[in-house]
Amino acid sequence: MMNLKEFSHRIGLSPTTVSRALNGYPEVSERTRRKVLESAERLGYTPNSRAARLATGRAMTIGHILPLSKEHEMVNPIFSDFIAGAGEQYSKSGYDLALSVVRDEDEEEAYRDLATRGVVDGVVIHGPKVEDPRIRLLGELGLPFVVHGRSSRVPGEYNWVDVNNRRAFSRATEFLLDLGHRRIGLINGLDGMDFATRRLNGYGDALAAHGIAGDPELVFNGEMTENYGFATTMQMLASRKPPTAILISSIIPAMGARRALHDLGIGLGDEVSVVIHDDDLSYFRNEGDVPIFTATRSSVREAGRLCADILLDAIRGAQDGRRHVLLEADLTVGQSTGPAPAMRHLLDRDRAEALRRPQSLT
Amino acid sequence: MMNLKEFSHRIGLSPTTVSRALNGYPEVSERTRRKVLESAERLGYTPNSRAARLATGRAMTIGHILPLSKEHEMVNPIFSDFIAGAGEQYSKSGYDLALSVVRDEDEEEAYRDLATRGVVDGVVIHGPKVEDPRIRLLGELGLPFVVHGRSSRVPGEYNWVDVNNRRAFSRATEFLLDLGHRRIGLINGLDGMDFATRRLNGYGDALAAHGIAGDPELVFNGEMTENYGFATTMQMLASRKPPTAILISSIIPAMGARRALHDLGIGLGDEVSVVIHDDDLSYFRNEGDVPIFTATRSSVREAGRLCADILLDAIRGAQDGRRHVLLEADLTVGQSTGPAPAMRHLLDRDRAEALRRPQSLT
DNA sequence: TGTGTTATCCAAAGCGCTTTGAGAAACTCA
DNA sequence: TGAGTTTCTCAAAGCGCTTTGGATAACACA
């Protein structure tokens, strides 16, 4: 592996000149620069990043911390699409992406570690809680960051990119109310997550506007797995007062909900309506001439791109204050919603029988 | 941010001693080492990784390259679980994980770049093709690597961790044959992927052993999205000679297949049997007292752990030759399989009608 | 021709750590 | 007590790059 000294010697220039040529400084003539670039290509010289990072004090790396949830050691399925979006932008700007996989409880320590070891120039905070301690921590550490989401109860300004979750869910709820639904279930994310709270609020807003009291038995919090969607749907439909419509926070539990409805022989879109929030995951597109699910959609990949742009600007000092982006998630009507049926139609024989089978909530 | 010079001065030792104490060299007494560690904790000193990396010549980082497929710009959904497994091991050994997101066509260049810039000590190759050029490339670059999968037509030894795909799929096919199925569809991964070829071979082996000629109209290659599973299943069932059973390479297209069966009013597990390969994704567990799908299961997270262990050993030179791990994927019987029905049962009125609706293969 | 400007290039001093080659201190044993 | 060992500590030389503060060359103008 050739180093700068040898390379510059070979092409008859000093290391300084070569470094300047390579890094685009104006003190070097265009002719020289071209010559240097071309020779580097020809001789296969690439500057050693380790050395450059020490010399400049910049890590040229953005950190992401991927927590494994304690409950199921689960990776958030939206993570990979977010990373795909962000990573693309990093590459364009010559930044690398460092990923730390840590257990939930070690997460704060992991941020502190990244900061003090100096291996990243900035980090992205994923999945903020209603009152997330990481925001203050990073502020204290002086490490630039951007939050994917927000943290309602953390005061002060910071960079964030979020979906208008409250609006999206109030809109979705209203849509169902307009269709005549009065008992509407909500299969939400984990309790304490900021997005889950905002979605709950949106749902509550719409119900309240129609003078409907929310029923806590119709609201669920949990990690968004397929099985969670299945179990909660089963539980709701087995209750004495089943909903005629369900709001689901992600397409993955929606798969489980669909399975539950199917197992019970209940028609999706006619007997029970479902509206989902769709993160537009690349391997799970809710598409077609008429989408499968009626959904509020917001691309998580796009959010990744935006987060990256904001963070890179912050690092490069090209930013005056803090920046925010609030993405609207429009409602698209699909095949999974329809007018509320009269309740009695649901109580036919087949279904009553199906409900007699025991169900467990795993 | 305190540096070594200042820290060692403060605690009345030389930088050398402190460095040795921190890095576990034997030339320093246990008492001194304890003192150093404790003072570091107390004064908040952490060595600057950038400097350490330059000095040692080690990057203490493993690289993963995440290609975005050209077709759908898709991220492989098994990626996050693999990373979760591998990342855990890296953390334990004090290694970082660098992730590069690149377009399919830039992938080779990305490996070359990682190697010459010296930002990683080794890399993991994901999704090898039948004849994958990356293996030779990395050999030439002299960068340690491990392959998640294998590359059938690449000669020579290299580290790999793979599932016994051929055995798994021949076993699954045989299981269906034993149930009396004779027309068995295969919804496979992208053409050219090594795992897809091995699975096809396993499927072919079993058919051949029963004297059954494979029907190319029943074999599909594509990116494993939900829609792909839906579209291929629809296409097969709309054909003049529909299968009575389907093998599916991942749980995600299996969701789409289930949707298709449901839309057509065809019973899963009685009218049409389905066997899947289950990567044991954390957000998509095929579980329950009796699993939903009959499946050959192999945890991709475990594969991630194994890959990490092998690669770290290779980097530390604690490895004699090349290492291989072949994971067996046992078949677990679930609710999605049953004896082959007589064909005529499938051709009832409802289904005929459903098939009249137009379907598109997106 | 001499002076002032620009356009180029260079030597050398870091960046903060590791590690070599030796020296000082502590200990052992005759 | 002194020589030989072992234990601990240190000064200094890198690692390969960036960047400062000049030096040199090239050019214009009077």
XYZ file of C-alpha atoms in Angstrom, chain A residues 56-217:
162
model
C -8.157 16.544 10.493
C -9.893 15.564 13.691
C -12.908 14.582 11.654
C -14.153 11.025 11.682
C -16.070 11.362 8.426
C -18.521 8.940 9.899
C -22.089 9.102 11.123
C -23.185 6.817 13.931
C -26.430 4.917 14.205
C -27.302 2.919 17.242
C -29.560 -0.026 16.742
C -31.097 -1.122 20.004
C -32.337 -4.646 20.428
C -35.601 -4.422 22.263
C -35.500 -6.211 25.547
C -38.804 -7.962 25.062
C -38.148 -9.825 21.843
C -34.604 -8.840 20.977
C -36.242 -7.422 17.982
C -34.825 -5.197 15.329
C -37.172 -2.514 14.214
C -38.180 -3.582 10.710
C -38.267 -0.031 9.454
C -34.608 0.312 10.322
C -33.191 -1.119 7.143
C -35.201 1.131 4.897
C -34.284 4.168 6.948
C -30.625 3.234 6.714
C -30.922 2.721 3.002
C -32.144 6.286 2.623
C -29.616 7.834 4.957
C -26.722 5.727 3.725
C -27.228 6.882 0.206
C -26.756 10.478 1.259
C -23.715 9.691 3.362
C -22.027 8.041 0.408
C -22.659 11.050 -1.754
C -20.925 13.262 0.783
C -18.044 10.894 1.398
C -19.185 9.910 4.855
C -19.170 6.429 6.289
C -21.852 4.931 8.473
C -21.031 3.233 11.749
C -23.611 0.973 13.234
C -23.642 -0.166 16.843
C -25.910 -2.973 17.853
C -26.610 -2.797 21.564
C -29.108 -4.040 24.035
C -31.771 -1.554 24.988
C -30.358 -0.918 28.414
C -26.850 -0.127 27.130
C -27.960 2.429 24.653
C -27.020 5.604 26.490
C -23.623 4.236 27.262
C -23.160 3.439 23.591
C -23.798 7.050 22.590
C -21.391 8.287 25.209
C -18.809 5.852 23.972
C -19.120 6.879 20.340
C -18.704 10.483 21.341
C -15.662 10.139 23.570
C -13.802 7.745 21.326
C -14.234 10.193 18.503
C -15.270 7.685 15.889
C -18.258 9.639 14.652
C -19.003 13.249 13.832
C -22.688 12.969 14.528
C -25.424 10.503 15.298
C -29.029 9.752 14.494
C -31.467 9.015 17.287
C -34.000 6.382 16.399
C -37.299 5.685 18.059
C -37.460 8.529 20.582
C -39.528 8.063 23.692
C -41.955 10.659 24.970
C -39.244 11.870 27.283
C -36.019 10.700 25.818
C -32.832 11.131 27.843
C -30.599 10.727 24.818
C -31.426 14.196 23.563
C -30.076 15.929 26.616
C -27.138 13.561 26.759
C -26.004 14.351 23.238
C -26.478 18.028 23.858
C -24.140 17.779 26.812
C -21.640 15.718 24.885
C -21.672 18.350 22.175
C -22.180 15.784 19.474
C -24.330 16.904 16.530
C -27.452 14.823 16.115
C -30.808 14.560 14.461
C -33.828 12.724 15.784
C -35.994 10.529 13.620
C -39.189 11.458 15.384
C -39.561 13.843 18.292
C -39.645 13.736 22.024
C -42.700 15.601 23.279
C -41.568 16.211 26.791
C -38.019 17.262 26.111
C -37.712 21.041 26.076
C -35.431 22.985 23.821
C -34.592 22.959 20.181
C -32.982 20.134 18.293
C -32.963 18.775 14.764
C -35.704 16.375 13.874
C -37.631 14.783 11.054
C -41.010 13.409 11.929
C -44.287 12.359 10.437
C -47.341 14.305 11.478
C -48.575 11.308 13.383
C -51.320 13.084 15.219
C -52.824 14.503 12.091
C -52.460 11.223 10.219
C -54.250 9.240 12.863
C -56.957 11.767 13.485
C -57.528 11.858 9.758
C -57.683 8.066 9.558
C -60.031 7.873 12.496
C -62.258 10.512 11.031
C -62.378 8.617 7.803
C -63.679 5.581 9.657
C -66.141 7.653 11.632
C -67.479 9.087 8.408
C -68.064 5.560 7.224
C -70.266 5.035 10.219
C -67.847 3.154 12.435
C -68.252 3.860 16.108
C -66.155 1.224 17.786
C -62.633 1.583 16.441
C -59.651 -0.368 17.725
C -56.076 0.930 17.777
C -53.124 -1.417 17.509
C -50.313 0.898 18.408
C -46.564 0.784 19.007
C -44.890 0.328 22.369
C -46.143 2.421 25.205
C -43.824 5.319 25.866
C -42.748 5.758 22.279
C -43.370 9.273 21.179
C -44.944 8.318 17.889
C -47.344 5.968 19.662
C -48.485 8.742 21.967
C -49.073 11.150 19.132
C -51.005 8.571 17.195
C -53.120 7.847 20.222
C -53.788 11.546 20.588
C -54.843 11.886 16.972
C -57.183 8.963 17.378
C -58.548 10.461 20.588
C -59.001 13.879 18.976
C -61.201 12.505 16.249
C -63.270 10.383 18.599
C -63.765 13.315 20.924
C -64.791 15.564 18.060
C -67.594 13.123 17.398
C -68.508 12.891 21.024
C -67.335 9.315 21.344
C -65.684 8.144 24.527
C -62.583 6.056 23.886
C -62.654 2.516 25.178
C -59.314 1.467 26.700
C -60.139 -2.134 25.827
